[in-house]
XYZ file of C-alpha atoms in Angstrom:
517
model
C -4.196 16.962 16.066
C -3.633 20.368 17.005
C -0.581 22.109 16.402
C 0.775 22.245 20.077
C -0.060 18.637 20.378
C 1.686 18.044 17.352
C 4.874 19.879 17.871
C 5.128 18.342 21.327
C 4.984 15.204 19.509
C 8.071 15.925 17.703
C 10.313 16.711 20.509
C 9.173 13.650 22.305
C 11.120 9.916 22.013
C 8.565 7.047 20.234
C 8.871 5.136 23.268
C 7.144 7.549 25.073
C 4.903 8.197 22.420
C 3.348 4.866 22.060
C 2.946 4.705 25.882
C 1.277 7.859 26.091
C -1.011 6.742 22.929
C -1.693 3.399 24.524
C -3.322 5.131 27.949
C -5.131 7.970 25.960
C -6.862 4.933 24.092
C -8.001 3.313 27.490
C -11.693 4.224 28.797
C -11.489 6.772 31.972
C -11.661 4.553 35.197
C -13.375 5.834 38.431
C -12.332 5.390 41.634
C -15.628 3.622 42.699
C -14.070 0.919 40.073
C -10.983 0.536 41.935
C -12.941 0.120 45.238
C -15.010 -2.525 43.805
C -11.703 -4.066 42.727
C -10.415 -3.767 45.833
C -13.404 -5.513 47.807
C -13.533 -8.044 44.721
C -9.964 -9.268 45.790
C -10.114 -9.028 49.845
C -10.872 -12.693 51.285
C -13.622 -10.952 52.972
C -16.023 -9.968 50.468
C -18.768 -11.875 49.930
C -19.738 -11.245 46.361
C -18.156 -9.043 43.431
C -19.576 -6.087 42.717
C -21.535 -5.468 39.326
C -18.838 -2.394 38.926
C -16.187 -4.945 38.894
C -16.772 -7.071 35.751
C -14.388 -5.644 32.990
C -12.877 -6.917 29.892
C -9.509 -5.760 30.721
C -8.388 -7.484 34.009
C -6.083 -5.307 36.133
C -3.365 -6.759 38.714
C -3.488 -4.698 42.352
C 0.567 -4.964 41.926
C 0.000 -1.808 39.180
C -1.216 0.556 41.501
C 0.840 2.790 43.620
C 0.182 3.741 47.227
C 1.125 7.693 47.180
C -1.145 10.254 47.950
C -2.812 11.341 44.861
C -1.483 14.468 43.003
C -2.962 16.083 39.914
C -1.656 14.582 36.667
C -3.090 16.034 32.996
C -2.974 13.525 30.099
C -4.757 14.738 26.769
C -6.593 17.593 28.843
C -8.103 15.180 31.639
C -7.384 15.798 34.886
C -6.958 12.314 36.666
C -5.000 11.272 39.694
C -1.813 9.336 40.264
C -3.802 6.531 42.403
C -6.367 6.357 39.708
C -3.796 5.794 36.982
C -2.607 2.572 36.463
C 1.085 1.918 35.521
C 1.514 2.207 31.757
C 2.295 -0.664 29.791
C 3.659 -1.116 26.361
C 1.382 -0.843 23.010
C 2.352 -4.326 22.251
C 2.259 -6.209 25.748
C -1.337 -4.331 26.171
C -2.508 -6.108 22.448
C -0.816 -9.090 23.322
C -2.987 -9.348 26.594
C -6.037 -7.933 25.196
C -6.274 -10.444 22.220
C -5.326 -13.964 21.791
C -3.620 -15.266 18.897
C -4.878 -18.164 17.033
C -1.819 -19.066 15.038
C 1.713 -19.211 16.890
C 4.597 -18.434 14.742
C 6.211 -21.641 14.589
C 2.322 -22.755 13.406
C 2.038 -20.738 10.028
C 1.653 -23.897 7.832
C -1.765 -25.042 7.286
C -2.629 -26.710 3.734
C -5.528 -24.077 2.083
C -8.329 -27.045 2.728
C -7.779 -27.903 6.346
C -7.198 -24.089 7.147
C -7.767 -23.156 10.775
C -8.890 -19.752 9.111
C -11.893 -19.855 7.475
C -11.416 -17.084 4.694
C -8.374 -19.247 3.469
C -10.932 -22.743 3.156
C -13.235 -20.492 1.264
C -10.215 -19.344 -0.884
C -9.468 -23.261 -1.788
C -13.225 -23.988 -2.203
C -13.449 -20.991 -4.883
C -9.554 -22.340 -6.779
C -11.469 -26.053 -6.981
C -13.942 -24.433 -8.706
C -12.347 -21.998 -10.889
C -8.553 -23.276 -11.387
C -7.559 -25.513 -14.019
C -4.856 -28.043 -13.861
C -1.831 -27.168 -15.670
C -0.697 -30.843 -17.013
C 0.657 -30.938 -20.131
C -2.046 -33.989 -21.214
C -5.037 -31.426 -20.769
C -5.748 -28.834 -23.446
C -5.367 -25.274 -23.080
C -8.263 -23.342 -21.389
C -6.886 -20.038 -22.557
C -4.729 -18.454 -25.595
C -1.470 -18.556 -24.365
C 0.730 -15.146 -23.986
C 4.179 -14.887 -25.503
C 5.464 -15.204 -21.842
C 3.720 -18.825 -21.494
C 5.239 -20.106 -25.134
C 7.676 -22.327 -23.477
C 5.349 -23.655 -21.170
C 2.325 -24.097 -23.843
C 4.586 -25.866 -26.266
C 4.275 -28.839 -24.168
C 0.589 -28.575 -23.741
C 0.011 -31.032 -26.625
C -2.429 -33.362 -24.558
C -5.962 -34.292 -25.647
C -7.645 -34.877 -22.208
C -10.513 -32.629 -21.131
C -9.548 -29.782 -18.840
C -9.624 -30.620 -15.086
C -10.154 -28.069 -12.077
C -7.428 -28.593 -9.622
C -8.121 -30.762 -6.460
C -5.119 -32.025 -5.491
C -3.027 -30.199 -2.572
C 0.496 -30.378 -2.912
C 2.174 -31.462 0.797
C 4.864 -28.968 0.285
C 2.888 -25.917 -0.159
C -0.453 -26.983 0.822
C -2.175 -25.383 -2.157
C -4.180 -27.307 -4.514
C -2.436 -27.043 -7.769
C -3.163 -30.179 -9.906
C -6.290 -32.314 -10.725
C -4.720 -35.457 -9.495
C -1.595 -36.694 -7.089
C -0.857 -38.888 -10.982
C -0.348 -35.415 -12.556
C 1.300 -33.924 -9.499
C 3.843 -36.115 -9.746
C 4.325 -36.928 -13.311
C 4.812 -32.689 -13.306
C 6.586 -32.644 -10.017
C 10.142 -30.656 -11.651
C 7.739 -28.032 -13.013
C 5.981 -27.623 -9.925
C 9.259 -27.997 -7.694
C 10.023 -23.964 -9.661
C 7.318 -22.575 -7.658
C 6.577 -24.828 -4.695
C 8.650 -22.865 -2.110
C 7.368 -19.729 -3.286
C 3.659 -21.286 -2.955
C 4.667 -22.399 0.798
C 5.943 -19.037 1.454
C 2.740 -17.335 0.554
C 0.623 -19.823 2.525
C 2.610 -19.292 5.586
C 2.731 -15.453 4.582
C -1.496 -15.667 4.424
C -1.783 -17.214 7.825
C 0.479 -14.952 9.318
C -1.435 -12.188 8.163
C -4.560 -13.236 9.789
C -3.042 -15.112 13.065
C -4.213 -12.352 15.101
C -0.872 -11.483 16.451
C 0.518 -8.264 16.982
C 2.276 -6.473 14.082
C 5.259 -4.240 15.461
C 6.178 -3.630 11.704
C 2.917 -1.555 11.042
C 3.894 1.008 13.532
C 4.983 3.718 11.278
C 7.857 6.374 11.533
C 6.541 10.069 12.535
C 7.565 13.302 10.519
C 11.329 13.425 9.102
C 13.489 16.547 10.157
C 14.087 18.194 7.286
C 17.668 18.403 8.346
C 17.723 14.532 7.717
C 18.973 12.911 4.638
C 16.884 9.850 3.575
C 18.700 7.049 1.612
C 16.434 5.329 -0.998
C 19.151 3.036 -2.253
C 16.779 0.094 -0.997
C 14.420 -0.979 1.965
C 16.567 -0.948 4.350
C 18.781 2.112 4.073
C 14.896 3.367 3.829
C 13.627 2.035 6.957
C 16.810 3.009 9.078
C 17.210 6.456 7.940
C 13.704 7.314 8.620
C 14.003 5.808 12.049
C 12.026 2.910 11.618
C 11.821 0.589 14.046
C 14.184 -2.440 13.207
C 12.392 -5.422 11.186
C 14.729 -8.268 11.988
C 12.144 -10.845 10.265
C 11.790 -11.736 6.995
C 7.832 -12.490 7.273
C 7.237 -9.125 8.810
C 9.509 -7.079 5.798
C 7.317 -8.666 3.486
C 4.191 -7.796 5.262
C 5.180 -4.126 5.715
C 6.366 -3.531 2.223
C 3.182 -4.855 0.836
C 1.564 -1.728 1.753
C 4.567 0.754 1.955
C 5.137 -0.113 -2.083
C 2.220 2.406 -3.213
C 3.610 5.203 -1.747
C 7.310 4.473 -1.950
C 7.317 3.942 -5.607
C 5.686 7.516 -5.642
C 8.233 9.206 -3.876
C 11.027 7.408 -4.971
C 10.800 8.885 -8.544
C 9.638 12.696 -7.226
C 12.206 12.740 -4.412
C 15.463 15.073 -4.822
C 17.250 12.148 -3.476
C 15.707 9.813 -5.841
C 17.720 6.537 -6.696
C 16.751 6.771 -10.301
C 19.463 9.109 -12.210
C 20.140 9.692 -16.252
C 23.800 8.149 -15.007
C 24.420 4.876 -16.735
C 22.412 2.033 -15.492
C 20.317 5.120 -13.515
C 17.121 4.347 -15.844
C 16.069 8.338 -16.384
C 16.054 9.796 -19.496
C 16.746 13.626 -20.603
C 13.484 14.103 -20.915
C 12.489 12.623 -17.659
C 14.704 14.647 -15.781
C 13.500 17.898 -17.215
C 9.644 16.895 -16.136
C 10.721 15.562 -12.496
C 12.825 18.459 -11.950
C 9.546 20.295 -12.362
C 7.600 18.718 -9.665
C 10.809 18.113 -7.425
C 10.882 21.912 -7.417
C 7.562 22.315 -6.232
C 8.076 20.093 -3.377
C 11.071 20.797 -2.281
C 10.422 24.657 -2.321
C 13.452 26.830 -0.853
C 12.825 28.502 2.389
C 11.317 31.788 2.517
C 11.509 32.982 5.666
C 7.814 33.289 6.402
C 6.417 33.088 10.051
C 3.105 33.232 11.595
C 2.732 36.968 11.983
C 1.260 39.501 9.335
C 5.017 40.507 7.949
C 5.767 36.766 7.684
C 3.150 36.046 5.237
C 4.339 34.006 1.997
C 2.441 33.558 -1.290
C 2.549 29.379 -1.453
C 2.569 27.113 -4.369
C -0.585 24.986 -4.465
C -0.477 21.435 -3.817
C 0.845 18.625 -6.274
C -2.124 16.978 -7.804
C -1.312 13.112 -7.711
C -3.966 11.516 -10.041
C -4.159 7.797 -9.227
C -5.769 6.264 -12.214
C -7.668 2.823 -12.262
C -7.594 2.663 -8.759
C -8.720 -0.243 -6.740
C -7.048 -1.787 -3.534
C -4.583 1.011 -3.163
C -7.524 3.549 -2.321
C -8.482 1.249 0.357
C -5.059 1.472 2.188
C -4.873 2.629 5.726
C -4.498 6.425 5.761
C -1.335 6.227 7.692
C 0.336 4.587 4.530
C 0.044 7.272 2.592
C 0.884 9.736 4.843
C 4.455 8.005 4.659
C 4.430 10.192 1.248
C 3.499 13.116 3.153
C 6.563 12.938 5.456
C 9.200 12.575 2.806
C 8.603 16.422 1.696
C 7.997 18.277 5.053
C 7.803 21.270 2.784
C 5.791 20.168 0.052
C 1.885 19.497 -0.140
C 0.073 16.669 -1.798
C -3.635 16.151 -3.384
C -4.003 12.547 -3.950
C -7.505 11.671 -6.350
C -8.435 8.561 -6.820
C -10.154 7.666 -9.950
C -11.714 4.441 -11.356
C -15.064 2.530 -11.140
C -13.712 0.040 -8.313
C -11.503 3.379 -6.334
C -14.563 2.060 -3.374
C -13.515 -1.028 -3.351
C -13.005 -2.378 0.324
C -14.520 1.080 1.231
C -18.122 -0.574 2.089
C -18.284 1.435 5.223
C -18.077 4.816 3.151
C -21.675 3.797 1.433
C -24.016 5.135 -0.310
C -21.975 7.850 -2.036
C -22.518 11.254 -1.762
C -25.352 12.986 -4.291
C -23.900 14.441 -7.193
C -24.667 18.131 -7.130
C -23.906 21.142 -9.050
C -21.549 21.814 -6.524
C -20.217 18.421 -6.403
C -20.937 17.203 -10.065
C -18.939 13.933 -9.707
C -19.617 12.898 -6.373
C -16.121 13.079 -4.688
C -15.639 11.827 -1.262
C -13.375 14.310 0.066
C -10.472 13.494 3.153
C -9.236 16.936 4.289
C -8.217 16.496 7.627
C -5.717 12.492 6.721
C -2.303 15.157 7.294
C -1.916 18.976 7.130
C -0.125 18.829 4.063
C -2.274 16.115 2.713
C -5.407 15.755 1.191
C -7.535 12.601 -0.465
C -10.041 13.056 -2.634
C -12.165 9.696 -4.289
C -14.249 9.745 -7.632
C -16.364 7.052 -8.723
C -16.201 7.320 -12.950
C -13.744 7.029 -15.612
C -11.203 9.359 -16.048
C -11.482 10.514 -19.675
C -15.042 11.484 -18.527
C -14.177 13.683 -15.971
C -11.036 15.160 -18.634
C -13.665 16.018 -20.841
C -15.896 18.392 -18.710
C -12.396 20.369 -17.694
C -13.136 19.614 -14.125
C -9.257 19.780 -13.337
C -8.252 22.266 -16.154
C -5.764 23.653 -16.475
C -2.537 21.099 -16.149
C 0.675 21.989 -14.811
C 3.520 19.900 -15.477
C 4.928 21.844 -12.087
C 2.181 20.544 -10.142
C 0.360 17.412 -11.536
C 1.525 13.702 -12.087
C -0.171 10.641 -13.287
C 0.438 7.328 -11.778
C -1.375 3.780 -12.877
C -0.613 0.918 -10.675
C -1.031 -2.320 -12.977
C -3.527 -0.636 -15.229
C -2.923 -3.705 -17.901
C -2.507 -0.952 -20.887
C -1.411 -4.129 -23.201
C -3.934 -6.655 -21.670
C -6.721 -7.859 -23.681
C -9.070 -7.898 -20.931
C -8.432 -4.368 -20.196
C -6.928 -2.330 -22.922
C -10.175 -1.171 -24.407
C -11.090 0.794 -21.359
C -7.613 2.767 -21.610
C -8.261 3.681 -25.135
C -10.354 6.873 -24.694
C -7.719 7.917 -21.441
C -3.938 7.474 -22.515
C -4.622 9.547 -25.653
C -5.819 12.591 -23.054
C -2.987 12.186 -20.612
C -0.738 13.040 -23.358
C -2.080 16.013 -24.190
C -1.638 17.127 -20.419
C 2.434 16.901 -21.087
C 2.333 15.399 -17.494
C 4.412 13.092 -16.253
C 2.648 9.414 -16.386
C 4.143 6.592 -13.702
C 2.906 3.106 -14.729
C 3.686 0.063 -12.719
C 3.869 -3.457 -13.724
C 3.783 -7.127 -12.544
C 6.578 -8.717 -15.084
C 8.962 -7.174 -17.523
C 6.425 -8.640 -20.015
C 3.936 -7.122 -18.532
C 5.445 -3.726 -19.491
C 6.768 -4.359 -22.255
C 3.148 -5.323 -23.687
C 2.041 -1.950 -22.137
C 4.954 0.090 -23.937
C 3.648 -1.247 -27.137
C 0.119 -0.865 -26.862
C 0.724 2.792 -26.029
C 3.007 3.155 -28.763
C 0.415 1.605 -31.258
C -2.200 3.383 -29.679
C -0.817 6.820 -29.688
C 1.145 6.501 -32.859
C 4.849 6.977 -30.837
C 3.849 11.066 -29.738
C 5.092 10.273 -26.644
C 8.350 10.650 -24.945
C 10.039 8.116 -22.122
C 11.076 9.299 -19.126
C 12.102 6.233 -17.510
C 13.066 2.964 -18.493
C 11.012 -0.108 -18.016
C 12.813 -2.076 -15.270
C 12.472 -3.995 -11.375
C 11.279 -1.266 -8.986
C 13.592 -0.696 -5.744
C 10.802 -0.370 -3.819
C 8.665 -3.265 -5.211
C 6.386 -5.248 -2.594
C 8.708 -8.315 -1.234
C 5.818 -10.227 -0.811
C 4.443 -12.819 -3.244
C 1.013 -12.914 -4.170
C -1.172 -15.985 -5.842
C -3.895 -15.714 -8.542
C -6.571 -17.944 -7.325
C -7.713 -18.156 -11.111
C -4.318 -19.664 -12.154
C -2.174 -21.105 -8.990
C 0.666 -20.991 -11.381
C 0.054 -17.763 -11.704
C 2.636 -15.616 -8.770
C 3.345 -12.346 -8.881
C 4.529 -9.310 -6.170
C 3.072 -5.792 -6.357
C 4.798 -2.987 -8.439
C 7.309 -5.514 -9.702
C 8.398 -2.996 -12.114
C 8.212 0.921 -12.889
C 8.304 2.813 -15.754
C 6.835 6.917 -16.651
C 6.113 8.254 -20.099
C 4.698 11.618 -20.904
C 3.166 13.205 -24.273
C 5.521 14.279 -26.880
C 7.073 17.807 -26.815
C 8.358 19.959 -29.844
C 10.537 22.409 -28.814
C 9.995 25.603 -31.874
C 13.667 26.960 -32.895
C 14.056 29.901 -35.377
C 16.034 29.386 -38.561
C 18.284 32.419 -39.922
C 17.050 33.084 -43.525
C 20.077 34.848 -44.438
C-alpha cells in the first residue's frame, strides 16, 4: 500500500473504508454491459445479450439518471452513470454466497452433520477414540491429572472404540448407550462444553458472513490501549462491537496468538511486579529492555536529509515449534504491529511443521549459499513487520550462528504449547532449551492447562539443572482463547488455546567486587 493511500485511510472513517474496499474489489463494468442489461430488462427485448449473463445481478434501482461526470477511485477514471450505488461489505457478501446453516440451526450430530468435513471427523473418532467407561481397561498410562479418573478404571473388559453419540452434545463419546447411561454423571461435567464445541464448529463452516473478522486498523499513538481483558481491548482498539458470545469465541481463537505476545511486551501490560501481577523482578528487567526498543522516544526525524535519524533494528520474535500459528492470516499478526506504532518486528517461524496448512506455497525454496535454510520471506506484510519461515529444528540453525549475535534488547523467543515435559515430545526439546538459556533472551511459553505448565517447568528444571530465572509465574492467560477445542483421539480431553502463560530466561550472575581491606 502506498504511503499516500495509507495516509488517506487514517483520515477516513471505517464505514466509508469498507464501502470503498467493497467497490474496489469488484471487476470494472463497462457501459456496454449496462446497455445490454437495460435491453434485457425492457419488455420489448426478444432475447438477452450474451454480455448480460453475470454472476452478480444488479437491480435497475441502483443506477442514477444524472449526467456522467469524472470520478476517480483507486487511480481509474469512471463515470457516475457507470458506477452502481455501493453496497455494504456485509450485505454484498451475503448476496453473493448463501449460508449453509442458519444461526438457529447449528446443532447437528457429527455423524449426521450437513458438513462433509465434520462427518469425516466423526468417522475418524470412531476409529481411534476409546470409550472412557471404567469397566474398560486403560489404553494409555495415566498422567497425574488423570489420577482420580484412572483410580475408578478397574474393569477387565477389552478397550472399545466410541460408537454412541450423546443426544445432548452430538459427539461420539461412548461405545454403547448402556455405558453412556451408566457413566452419565461423569459425562455431564463436560457435556455442555462439548455441545458448545459442536455448535462453534458448525458455525465456522455455516457459510455466513463473519463481521467479527474485520479487524481494527492502525492505532493512534496518543490513544491508550486497555489490556485488562478482551472487552476493554476491543473497545479501546475501536473494533466493531461484538455482542454475540459465539462471535467472541471465534475471533479470540485467532487473536490469542498475537495478543498473548503483545500483552506481555507492551508498556501497558496487565502483568506487573505488584502482588498478584505474576511478574518477577528479573522479568521486569528483561521486559523493560524489550519495551524500550518497542516504544522508542521521538527523535524529531523528518523526510529530508536533516531529518535522518539512526533507527533501532526490528525486534526478532523467534516462534519455535511453529504449527498452526504460522498459517494464520497475516492480518491477524498485523494486529501485533498496530499495538506498537513506532516499533518494528521480524517474526521467524521455526520448526519441522512450520509449513502446516500452507500447501499453496510449496515447493520450498532451494537451499543456496545465500539462503542456506530455504527461508520463505514475506517482507510486505506491513511496513513495520516482516515474516520468515524456516522448516528445520532451531538447534540445527543455532549451532551455525545464522542468527548470531543475540541481544536481550532485540530478541525474544516464543513457544506455543510446546509440550516440553510431555513424554511424546520432550525429546525434541532436549537440545534446544539449553541453547535458549545461553542467549539470555526471554522465553515466553504457553500451555493448555495448569498441569501442562507445571510439567514443563519441572522438565526445564531437571534438564537445565536449575540454571534459569523465572520471569513470569505460571497462571491463566488474560488473552487466552475463549473457544474450547476437542481432541479427536480422546473426546473427554477438551482444552482452549493458550490457556496459561509463563516465561523464563537463562540465569544471569552479577559480578561484585569484594573489599579485601
